[in-house]
Short mmCIF file of C-alpha atoms in Angstrom, two decimals:
data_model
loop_
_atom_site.label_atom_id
_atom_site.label_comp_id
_atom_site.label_asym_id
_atom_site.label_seq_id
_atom_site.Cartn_x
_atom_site.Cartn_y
_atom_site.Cartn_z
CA UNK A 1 14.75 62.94 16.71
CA UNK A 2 17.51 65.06 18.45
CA UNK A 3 17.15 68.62 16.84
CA UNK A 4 14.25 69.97 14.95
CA UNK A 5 16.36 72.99 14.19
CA UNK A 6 19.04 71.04 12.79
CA UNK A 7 17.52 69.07 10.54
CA UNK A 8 14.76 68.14 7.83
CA UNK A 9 12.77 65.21 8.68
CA UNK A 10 11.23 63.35 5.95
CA UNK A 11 8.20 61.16 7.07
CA UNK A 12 6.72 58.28 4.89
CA UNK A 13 3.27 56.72 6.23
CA UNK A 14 2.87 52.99 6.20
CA UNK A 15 -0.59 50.93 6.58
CA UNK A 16 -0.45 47.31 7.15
CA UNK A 17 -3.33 45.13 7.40
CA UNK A 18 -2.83 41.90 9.23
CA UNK A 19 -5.72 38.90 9.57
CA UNK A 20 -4.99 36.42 12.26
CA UNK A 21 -6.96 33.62 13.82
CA UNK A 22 -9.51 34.90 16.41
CA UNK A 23 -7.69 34.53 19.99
CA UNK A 24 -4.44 34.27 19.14
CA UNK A 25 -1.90 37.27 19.83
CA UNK A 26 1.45 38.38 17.87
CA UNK A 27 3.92 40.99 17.47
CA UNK A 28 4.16 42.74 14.52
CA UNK A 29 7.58 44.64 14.42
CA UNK A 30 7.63 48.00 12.12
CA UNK A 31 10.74 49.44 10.97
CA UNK A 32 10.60 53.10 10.14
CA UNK A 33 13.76 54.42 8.08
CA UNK A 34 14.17 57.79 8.47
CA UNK A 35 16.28 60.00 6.50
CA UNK A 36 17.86 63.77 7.88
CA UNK A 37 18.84 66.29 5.49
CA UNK A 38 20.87 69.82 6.51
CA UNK A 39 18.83 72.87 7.35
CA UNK A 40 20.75 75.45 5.24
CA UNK A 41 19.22 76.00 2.12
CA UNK A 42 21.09 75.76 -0.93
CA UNK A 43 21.15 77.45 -3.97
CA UNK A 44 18.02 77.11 -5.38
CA UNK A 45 19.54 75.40 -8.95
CA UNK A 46 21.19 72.69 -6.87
CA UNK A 47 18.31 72.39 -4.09
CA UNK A 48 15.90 71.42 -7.46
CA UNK A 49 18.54 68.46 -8.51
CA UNK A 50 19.27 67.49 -4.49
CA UNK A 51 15.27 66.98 -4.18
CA UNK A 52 15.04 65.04 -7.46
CA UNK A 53 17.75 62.65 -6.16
CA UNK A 54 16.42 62.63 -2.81
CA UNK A 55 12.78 61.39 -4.49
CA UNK A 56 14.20 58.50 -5.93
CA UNK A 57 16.50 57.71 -3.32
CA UNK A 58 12.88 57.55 -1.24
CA UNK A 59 11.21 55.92 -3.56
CA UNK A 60 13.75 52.65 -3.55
CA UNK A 61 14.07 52.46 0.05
CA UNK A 62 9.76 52.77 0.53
CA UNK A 63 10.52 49.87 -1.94
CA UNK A 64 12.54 47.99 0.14
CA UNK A 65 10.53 48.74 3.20
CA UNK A 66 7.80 46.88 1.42
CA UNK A 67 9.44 44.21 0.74
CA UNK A 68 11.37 43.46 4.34
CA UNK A 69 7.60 44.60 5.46
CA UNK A 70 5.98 41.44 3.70
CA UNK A 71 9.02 39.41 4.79
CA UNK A 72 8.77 39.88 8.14
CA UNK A 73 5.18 39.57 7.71
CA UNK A 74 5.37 35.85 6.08
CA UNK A 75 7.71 34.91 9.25
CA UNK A 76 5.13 36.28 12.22
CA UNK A 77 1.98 34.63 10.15
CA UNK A 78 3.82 30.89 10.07
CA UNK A 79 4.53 31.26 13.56
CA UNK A 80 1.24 32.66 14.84
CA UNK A 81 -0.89 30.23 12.24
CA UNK A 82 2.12 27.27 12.08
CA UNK A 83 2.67 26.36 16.14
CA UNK A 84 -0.96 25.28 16.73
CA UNK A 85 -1.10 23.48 13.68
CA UNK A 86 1.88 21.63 14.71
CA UNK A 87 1.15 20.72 17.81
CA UNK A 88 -2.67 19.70 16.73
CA UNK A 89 -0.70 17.50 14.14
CA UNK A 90 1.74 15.59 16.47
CA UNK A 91 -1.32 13.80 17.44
CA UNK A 92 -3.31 11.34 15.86
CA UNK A 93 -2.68 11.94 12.48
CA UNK A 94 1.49 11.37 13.25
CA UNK A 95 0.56 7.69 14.81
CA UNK A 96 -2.01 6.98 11.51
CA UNK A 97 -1.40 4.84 8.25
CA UNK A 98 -3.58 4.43 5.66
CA UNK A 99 -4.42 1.22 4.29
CA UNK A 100 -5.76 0.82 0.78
CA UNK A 101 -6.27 -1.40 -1.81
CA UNK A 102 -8.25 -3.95 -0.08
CA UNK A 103 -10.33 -6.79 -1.01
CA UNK A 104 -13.74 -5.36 -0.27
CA UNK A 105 -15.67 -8.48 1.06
CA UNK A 106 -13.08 -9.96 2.68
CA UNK A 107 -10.67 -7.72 4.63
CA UNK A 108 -12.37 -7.04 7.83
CA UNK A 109 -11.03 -4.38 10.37
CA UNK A 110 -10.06 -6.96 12.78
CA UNK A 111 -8.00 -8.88 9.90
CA UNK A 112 -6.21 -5.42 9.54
CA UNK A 113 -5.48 -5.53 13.48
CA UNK A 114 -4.36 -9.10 13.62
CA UNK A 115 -1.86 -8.21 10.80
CA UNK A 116 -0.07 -5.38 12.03
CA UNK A 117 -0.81 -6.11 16.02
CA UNK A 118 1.42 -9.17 14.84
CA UNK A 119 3.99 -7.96 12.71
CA UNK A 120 4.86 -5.10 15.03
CA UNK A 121 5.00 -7.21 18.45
CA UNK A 122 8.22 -7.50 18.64
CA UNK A 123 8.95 -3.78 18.43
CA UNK A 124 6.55 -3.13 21.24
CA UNK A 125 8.03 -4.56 25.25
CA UNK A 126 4.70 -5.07 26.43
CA UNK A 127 2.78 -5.86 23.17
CA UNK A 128 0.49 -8.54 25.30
CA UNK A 129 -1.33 -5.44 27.70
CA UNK A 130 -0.58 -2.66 25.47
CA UNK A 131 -0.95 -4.07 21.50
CA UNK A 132 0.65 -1.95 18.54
CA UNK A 133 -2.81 -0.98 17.07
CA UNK A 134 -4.74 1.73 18.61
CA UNK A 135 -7.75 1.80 16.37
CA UNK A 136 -9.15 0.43 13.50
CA UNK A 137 -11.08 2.92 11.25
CA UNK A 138 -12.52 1.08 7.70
CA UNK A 139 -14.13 2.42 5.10
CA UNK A 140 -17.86 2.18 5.34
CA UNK A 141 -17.77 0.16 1.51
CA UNK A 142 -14.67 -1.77 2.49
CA UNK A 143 -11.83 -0.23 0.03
CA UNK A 144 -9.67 1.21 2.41
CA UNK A 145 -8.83 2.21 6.20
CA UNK A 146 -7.14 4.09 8.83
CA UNK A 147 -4.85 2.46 11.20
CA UNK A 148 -4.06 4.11 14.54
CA UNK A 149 -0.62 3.56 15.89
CA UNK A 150 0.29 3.63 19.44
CA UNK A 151 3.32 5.33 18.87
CA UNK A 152 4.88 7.42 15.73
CA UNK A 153 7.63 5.23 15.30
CA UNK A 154 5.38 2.34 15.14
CA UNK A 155 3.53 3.92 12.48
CA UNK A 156 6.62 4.56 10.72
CA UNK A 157 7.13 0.74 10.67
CA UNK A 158 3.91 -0.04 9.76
CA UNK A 159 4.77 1.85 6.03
CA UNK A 160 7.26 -0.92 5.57
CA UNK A 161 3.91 -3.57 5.48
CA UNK A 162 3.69 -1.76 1.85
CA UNK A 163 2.55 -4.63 -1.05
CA UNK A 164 1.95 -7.59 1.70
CA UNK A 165 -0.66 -9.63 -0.15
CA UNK A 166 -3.95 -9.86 1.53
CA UNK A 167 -6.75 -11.26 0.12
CA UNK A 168 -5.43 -12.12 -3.17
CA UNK A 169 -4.27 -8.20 -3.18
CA UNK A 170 -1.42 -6.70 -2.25
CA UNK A 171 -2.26 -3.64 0.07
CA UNK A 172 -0.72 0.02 -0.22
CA UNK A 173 0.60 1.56 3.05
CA UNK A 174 0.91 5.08 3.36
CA UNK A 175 0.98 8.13 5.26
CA UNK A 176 -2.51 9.72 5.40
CA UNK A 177 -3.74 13.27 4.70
CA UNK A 178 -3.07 15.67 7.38
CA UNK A 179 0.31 14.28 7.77
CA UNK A 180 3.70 16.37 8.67
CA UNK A 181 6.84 15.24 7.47
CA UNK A 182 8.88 16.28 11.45
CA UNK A 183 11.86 17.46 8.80
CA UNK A 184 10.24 20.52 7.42
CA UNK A 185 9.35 21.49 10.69
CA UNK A 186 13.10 22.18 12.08
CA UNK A 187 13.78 18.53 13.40
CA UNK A 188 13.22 15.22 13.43
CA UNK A 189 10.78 13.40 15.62
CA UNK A 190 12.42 10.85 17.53
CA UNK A 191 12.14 7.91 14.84
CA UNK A 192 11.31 9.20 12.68
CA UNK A 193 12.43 9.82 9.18
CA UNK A 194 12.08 12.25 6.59
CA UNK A 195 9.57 11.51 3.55
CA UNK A 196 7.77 8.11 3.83
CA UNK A 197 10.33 7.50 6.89
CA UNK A 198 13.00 4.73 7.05
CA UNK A 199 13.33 2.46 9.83
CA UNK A 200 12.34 4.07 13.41
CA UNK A 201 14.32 4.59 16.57
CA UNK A 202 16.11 1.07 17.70
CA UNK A 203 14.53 -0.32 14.58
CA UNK A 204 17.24 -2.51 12.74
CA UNK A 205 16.81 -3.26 8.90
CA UNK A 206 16.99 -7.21 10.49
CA UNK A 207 13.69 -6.54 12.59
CA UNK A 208 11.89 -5.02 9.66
CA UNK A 209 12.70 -8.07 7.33
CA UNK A 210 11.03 -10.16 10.02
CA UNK A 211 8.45 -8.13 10.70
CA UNK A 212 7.57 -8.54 6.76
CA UNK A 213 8.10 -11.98 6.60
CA UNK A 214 5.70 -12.61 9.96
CA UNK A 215 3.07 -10.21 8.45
CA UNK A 216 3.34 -12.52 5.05
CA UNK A 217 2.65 -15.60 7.17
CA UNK A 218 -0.30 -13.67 9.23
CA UNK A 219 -1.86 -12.20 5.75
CA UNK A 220 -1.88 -15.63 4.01
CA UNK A 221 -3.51 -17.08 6.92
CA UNK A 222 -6.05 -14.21 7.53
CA UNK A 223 -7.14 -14.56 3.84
CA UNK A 224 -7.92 -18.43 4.49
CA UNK A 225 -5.15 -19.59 2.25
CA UNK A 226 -3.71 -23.03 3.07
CA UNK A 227 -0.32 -24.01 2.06
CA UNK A 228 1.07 -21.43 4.34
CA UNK A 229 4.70 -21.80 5.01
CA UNK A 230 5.60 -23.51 8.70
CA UNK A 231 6.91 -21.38 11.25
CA UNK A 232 10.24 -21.33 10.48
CA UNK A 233 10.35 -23.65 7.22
CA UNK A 234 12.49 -22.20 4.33
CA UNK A 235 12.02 -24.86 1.90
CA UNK A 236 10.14 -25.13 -1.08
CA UNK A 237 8.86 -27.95 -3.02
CA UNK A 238 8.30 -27.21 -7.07
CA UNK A 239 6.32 -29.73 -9.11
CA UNK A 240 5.64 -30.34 -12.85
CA UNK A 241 8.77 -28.48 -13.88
CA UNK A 242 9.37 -31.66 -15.51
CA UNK A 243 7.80 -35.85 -15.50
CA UNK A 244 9.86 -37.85 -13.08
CA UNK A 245 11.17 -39.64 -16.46
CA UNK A 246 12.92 -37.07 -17.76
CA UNK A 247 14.74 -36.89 -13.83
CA UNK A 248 16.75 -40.39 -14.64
CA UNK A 249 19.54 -38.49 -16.49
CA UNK A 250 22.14 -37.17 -13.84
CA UNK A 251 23.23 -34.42 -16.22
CA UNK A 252 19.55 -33.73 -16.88
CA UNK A 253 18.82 -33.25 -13.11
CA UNK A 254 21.25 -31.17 -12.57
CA UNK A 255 20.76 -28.81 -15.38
CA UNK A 256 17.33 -28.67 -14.32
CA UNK A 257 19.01 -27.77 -10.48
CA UNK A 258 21.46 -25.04 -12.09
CA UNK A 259 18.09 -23.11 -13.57
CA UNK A 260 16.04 -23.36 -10.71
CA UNK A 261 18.76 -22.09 -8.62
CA UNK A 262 19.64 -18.84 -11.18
CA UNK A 263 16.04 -18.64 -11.19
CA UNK A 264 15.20 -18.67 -7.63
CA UNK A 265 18.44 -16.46 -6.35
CA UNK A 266 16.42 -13.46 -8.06
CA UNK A 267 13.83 -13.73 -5.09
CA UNK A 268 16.23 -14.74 -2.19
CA UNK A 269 19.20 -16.58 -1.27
CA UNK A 270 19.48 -19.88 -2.02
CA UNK A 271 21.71 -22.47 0.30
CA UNK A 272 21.15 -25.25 -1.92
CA UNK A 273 18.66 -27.29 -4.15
CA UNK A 274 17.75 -30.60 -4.46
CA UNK A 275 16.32 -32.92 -7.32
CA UNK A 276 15.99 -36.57 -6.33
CA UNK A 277 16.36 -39.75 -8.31
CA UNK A 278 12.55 -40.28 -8.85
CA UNK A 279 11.31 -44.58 -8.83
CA UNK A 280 10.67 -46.42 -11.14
CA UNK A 281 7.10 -46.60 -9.68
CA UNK A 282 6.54 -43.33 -9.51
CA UNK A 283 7.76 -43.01 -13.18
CA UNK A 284 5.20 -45.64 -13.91
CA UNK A 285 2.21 -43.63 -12.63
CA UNK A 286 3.24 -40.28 -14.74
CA UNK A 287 4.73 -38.41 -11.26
CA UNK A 288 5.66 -34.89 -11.93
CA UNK A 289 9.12 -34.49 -11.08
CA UNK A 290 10.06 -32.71 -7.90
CA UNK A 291 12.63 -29.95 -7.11
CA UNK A 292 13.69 -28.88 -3.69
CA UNK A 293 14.86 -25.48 -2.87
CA UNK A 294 16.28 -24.40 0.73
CA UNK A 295 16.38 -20.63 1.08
CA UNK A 296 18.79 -19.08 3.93
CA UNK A 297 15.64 -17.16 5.19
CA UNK A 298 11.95 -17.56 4.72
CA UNK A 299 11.16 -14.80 2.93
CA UNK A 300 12.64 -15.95 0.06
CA UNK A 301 10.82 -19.01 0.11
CA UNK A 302 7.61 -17.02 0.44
CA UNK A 303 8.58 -14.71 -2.29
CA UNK A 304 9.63 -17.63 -4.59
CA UNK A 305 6.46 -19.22 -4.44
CA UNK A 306 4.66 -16.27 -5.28
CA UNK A 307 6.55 -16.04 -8.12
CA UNK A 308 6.67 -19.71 -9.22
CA UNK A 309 3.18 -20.79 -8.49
CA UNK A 310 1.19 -21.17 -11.35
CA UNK A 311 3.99 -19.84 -13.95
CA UNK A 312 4.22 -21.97 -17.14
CA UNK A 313 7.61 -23.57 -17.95
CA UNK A 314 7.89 -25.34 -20.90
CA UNK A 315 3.67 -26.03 -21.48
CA UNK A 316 3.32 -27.28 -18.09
CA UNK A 317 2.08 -25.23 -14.87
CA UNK A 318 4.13 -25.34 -12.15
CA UNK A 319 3.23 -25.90 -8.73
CA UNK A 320 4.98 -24.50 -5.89
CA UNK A 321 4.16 -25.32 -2.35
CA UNK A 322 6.26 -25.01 1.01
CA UNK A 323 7.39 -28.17 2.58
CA UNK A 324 8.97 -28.71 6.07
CA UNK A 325 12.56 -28.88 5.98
CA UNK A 326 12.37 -32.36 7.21
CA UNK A 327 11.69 -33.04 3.73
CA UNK A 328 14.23 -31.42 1.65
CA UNK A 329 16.52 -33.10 4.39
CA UNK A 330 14.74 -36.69 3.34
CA UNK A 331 15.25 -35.76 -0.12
CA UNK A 332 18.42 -34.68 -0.62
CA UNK A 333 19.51 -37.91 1.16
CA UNK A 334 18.36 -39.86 -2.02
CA UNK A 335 13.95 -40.21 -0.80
CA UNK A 336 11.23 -39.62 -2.62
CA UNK A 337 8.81 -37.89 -0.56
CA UNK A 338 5.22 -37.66 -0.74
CA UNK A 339 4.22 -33.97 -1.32
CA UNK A 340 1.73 -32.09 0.93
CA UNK A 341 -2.02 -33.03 -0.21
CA UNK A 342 -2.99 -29.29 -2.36
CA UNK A 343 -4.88 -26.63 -1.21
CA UNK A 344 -8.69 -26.98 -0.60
CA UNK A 345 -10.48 -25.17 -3.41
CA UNK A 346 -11.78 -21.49 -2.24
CA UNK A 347 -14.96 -21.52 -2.94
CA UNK A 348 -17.64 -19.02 -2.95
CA UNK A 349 -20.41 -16.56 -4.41
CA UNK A 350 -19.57 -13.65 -5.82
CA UNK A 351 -22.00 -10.45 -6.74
CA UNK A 352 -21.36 -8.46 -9.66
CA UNK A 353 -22.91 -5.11 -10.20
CA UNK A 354 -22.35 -2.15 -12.83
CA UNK A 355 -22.38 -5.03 -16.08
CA UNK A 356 -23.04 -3.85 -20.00
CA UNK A 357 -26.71 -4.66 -20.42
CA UNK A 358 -25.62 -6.03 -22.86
CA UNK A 359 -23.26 -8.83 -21.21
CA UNK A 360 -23.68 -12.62 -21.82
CA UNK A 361 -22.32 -15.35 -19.64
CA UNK A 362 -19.37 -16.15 -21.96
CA UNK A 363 -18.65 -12.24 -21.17
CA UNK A 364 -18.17 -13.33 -17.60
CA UNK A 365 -16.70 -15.91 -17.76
CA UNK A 366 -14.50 -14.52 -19.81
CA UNK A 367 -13.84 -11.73 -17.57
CA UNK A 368 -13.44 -14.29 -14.94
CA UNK A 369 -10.42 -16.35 -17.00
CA UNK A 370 -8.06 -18.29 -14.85
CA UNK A 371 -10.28 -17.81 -11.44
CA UNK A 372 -12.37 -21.16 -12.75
CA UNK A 373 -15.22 -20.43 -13.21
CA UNK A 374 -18.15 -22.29 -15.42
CA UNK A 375 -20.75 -20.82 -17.17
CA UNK A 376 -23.38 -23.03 -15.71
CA UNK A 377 -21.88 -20.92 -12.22
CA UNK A 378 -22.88 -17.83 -13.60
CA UNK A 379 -26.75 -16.12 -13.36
CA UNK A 380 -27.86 -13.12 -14.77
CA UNK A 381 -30.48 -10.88 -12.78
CA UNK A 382 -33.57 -9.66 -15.14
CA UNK A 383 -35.81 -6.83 -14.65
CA UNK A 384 -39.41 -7.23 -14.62
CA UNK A 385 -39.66 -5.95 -18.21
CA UNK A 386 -37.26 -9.21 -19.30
CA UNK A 387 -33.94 -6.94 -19.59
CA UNK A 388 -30.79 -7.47 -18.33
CA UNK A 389 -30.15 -5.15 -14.79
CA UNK A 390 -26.70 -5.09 -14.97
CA UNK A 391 -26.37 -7.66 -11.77
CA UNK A 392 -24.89 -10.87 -11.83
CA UNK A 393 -23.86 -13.88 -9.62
CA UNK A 394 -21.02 -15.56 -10.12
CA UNK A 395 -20.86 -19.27 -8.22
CA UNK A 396 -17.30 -20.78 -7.87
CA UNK A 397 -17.19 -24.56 -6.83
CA UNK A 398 -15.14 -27.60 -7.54
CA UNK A 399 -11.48 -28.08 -8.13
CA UNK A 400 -9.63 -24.71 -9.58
CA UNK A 401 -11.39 -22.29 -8.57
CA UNK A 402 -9.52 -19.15 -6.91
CA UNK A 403 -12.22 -16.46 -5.37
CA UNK A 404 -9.73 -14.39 -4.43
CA UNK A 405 -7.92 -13.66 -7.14
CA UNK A 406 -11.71 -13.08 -8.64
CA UNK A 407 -12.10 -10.67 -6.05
CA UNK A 408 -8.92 -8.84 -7.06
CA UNK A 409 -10.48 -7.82 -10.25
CA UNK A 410 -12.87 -5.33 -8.62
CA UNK A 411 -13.80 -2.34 -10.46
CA UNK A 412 -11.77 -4.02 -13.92
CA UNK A 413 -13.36 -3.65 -17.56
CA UNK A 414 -15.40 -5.30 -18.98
CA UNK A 415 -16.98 -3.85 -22.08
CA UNK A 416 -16.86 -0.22 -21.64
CA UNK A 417 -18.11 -0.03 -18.28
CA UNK A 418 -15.97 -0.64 -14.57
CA UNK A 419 -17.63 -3.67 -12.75
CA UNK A 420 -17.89 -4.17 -8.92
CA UNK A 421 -17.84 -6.96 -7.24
CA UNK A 422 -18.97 -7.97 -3.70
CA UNK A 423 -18.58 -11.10 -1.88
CA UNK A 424 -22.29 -12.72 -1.60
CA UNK A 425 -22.92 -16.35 -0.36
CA UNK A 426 -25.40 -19.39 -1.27
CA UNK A 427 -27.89 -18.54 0.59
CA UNK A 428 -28.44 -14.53 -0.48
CA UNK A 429 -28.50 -16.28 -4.27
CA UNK A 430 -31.31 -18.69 -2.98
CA UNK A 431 -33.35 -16.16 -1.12
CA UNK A 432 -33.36 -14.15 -4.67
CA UNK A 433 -34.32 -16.88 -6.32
CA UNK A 434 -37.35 -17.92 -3.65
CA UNK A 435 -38.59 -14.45 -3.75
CA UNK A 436 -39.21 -14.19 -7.10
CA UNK A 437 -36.12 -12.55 -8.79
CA UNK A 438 -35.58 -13.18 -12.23
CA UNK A 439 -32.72 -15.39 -12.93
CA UNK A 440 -30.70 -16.74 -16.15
#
């Protein structure tokens, strides 16, 4: 302030209370406004109206001062609080995924390795000494997990193995808690994309659509499932659309071929499809009547047998299994091909705890429909007062059965209670029964 004698200096007092993390140091910038007024004194009628005016002049700008106050306030916290926060973050949680939805019993943390260790390989230049997955971190009942990355922009990959089937489920991929999205923090990590994150640095959409269709292959054969498709096959073989009668009629045949096709261009696309001329033999024995379908890549063929297998078309369940292409090739030259033998039966013991006590067998097996299973597989546990517990067994054997897809119905319905299920084996159901464990 120049002159003391020149003019009036108006001085407001400010407090400001800041609380910051112990150890860390900031700069909190203060602006004073400061308003001069002339020293002459005017008449004492106008001097009375100046002063009013000048209090409400002060009064907006202490008003304002507040405000730009908290403002700059806000700004100094985020970067005193935000920077170590950030940098913590770039870490670990940046290279993690979460995995969820799995088949508890069945999905074991080196089955989660396996799957994305191989569907990410080709991303990675030394993927043999120095493997995509860092670490493996499962939930200690089996429901879900945390999968380390080695680098962000494999992680960011890794959300594209959303909805693979495993198990008989189809996992959910996802960023985990803790997470920071590199876009809201002025700029993009290198790879990485904003939200869920699209396809990282030098990733093309080419390499993700083969990583998907490689993790496919490596999640059906993790679960056990035979009938995988061949490396490399794109052809698939349907059965029981039809009898191999009503395949004698060339207009019928290719009808049939013309709605297979429309059918099966929903799920990929097709190059071509083929219906052969069954015998007369094999019309003789009842054959189902075949249809061939060559897809231009192979996950179409693994997405149309998802979707076909097991569907109902016109009372009859179809059957859809991949076949080398050596076949379709044998077929569409005028053969009629033997099909691959079907899948072994998955068989099993499953463990069912949380049931109404008031449950019966036909409950379960109810609950059970379409996974094959028999009453005379299922056995109640009893309490030593005679009354239901509210565990069960379930035993799958013979031809039909699908475990897995039992499995998938974990924590389902039935009555008005959720029910759990846990994979169990033979020999835990015999070493109830030996020690005593009331059974019916």
């Amino acid at each position: 302030i120049a002159d003391e004698m020149s003019a009036t200096v108006i001085v407001t007092e400010m407090e400001i209370s800041i609380d910051v993390a112990p150890g860390i140091e900031g700069i909190v910038i203060v602006t004073a406004i400061v308003t001069s007024h002339p020293a002459v004194d005017p008449a004492p009628e106008i001097a009375t109206g100046h002063r009013a005016v000048e209090a409400l002049l002060l009064q907006q700008q202490q008003q304002q001062q507040q405000v730009l106050a908290q403002q700059l306030l806000m700004q100094q916290m985020a970067q005193i609080h935000g920077q170590p926060n950030l940098a913590l973050s770039s870490g670990k949680k940046q290279r993690e995924v979460y995995v969820g939805n799995l088949t508890v019993g069945l999905v074991q943390a080196q089955m989660l390795r396996e799957l994305c260790n191989g569907a990410l390989a080709p991303l990675c230049p030394d993927a043999a000494t120095n493997p995509p997955v860092v670490n493996v971190s499962m939930d200690s009942e089996g429901k879900f997990a945390f999968v380390e990355m080695r680098t962000e922009e494999l992680a960011t990959a890794a959300l594209h193995l959303d909805k693979v089937e495993l198990c008989g489920r189809n996992i959910n991929v996802g960023r985990p808690k803790g997470y920071i999205d590199p876009a809201l923090t002025g700029g993009l990590a290198a790879g990485a994309a904003p939200g869920m994150g699209g396809p990282p640095l030098g990733m093309t959409g080419g390499s993700i659509t083969g990583a998907l269709v490689q993790a496919s292959a490596l999640a059906t054969t993790a679960s056990g499932i035979t009938g995988a498709p061949p490396g490399g096959a794109n052809a698939l073989l349907g059965m029981n659309i039809v009898t191999a009668a009503e395949l004698l009629d060339a207009e019928e045949r290719a009808e049939i071929a013309e709605d297979v096709k429309e059918e099966c261009a929903k799920l990929g696309a097709v190059v071509s499809v083929c219906v052969p001329t069954p015998p007369q033999e094999a019309i003789d024995k009842g054959e189902a009547g075949r249809v061939y379908v060559h897809f231009q890549e192979q996950a179409g063929a693994i997405a149309a047998q998802r979707s076909l297998n097991n569907r109902t078309f016109s009372g009859n369940k179809v059957v859809a299994q991949f076949v080398p292409q050596e076949d379709f090739i044998a077929s569409d030259a005028g053969e009629w091909v033997d099909p691959p033998p079907p899948p072994a039966p998955a068989e099993g013991v499953i463990k069912l705890r949380g049931l109404p006590f008031t449950a019966s067998k036909q409950d379960i097996v109810l609950f059970f429909q379409g996974n094959g299973l028999q009453e005379s597989g299922v056995k109640i546990i009893m309490g030593m007062d005679g009354r239901p517990t509210g565990e069960a067994y379930a035993v799958f054997e013979g031809a039909g059965v699908d475990i897995r897809g039992a499995l998938a119905k974990d924590r389902q319905m039935l009555g008005n209670r959720y029910v759990e299920l846990f994979l169990s084996s033979k020999d835990e159901l015999d070493r109830r029964q030996l020690s005593g464990t009331m059974m019916i």
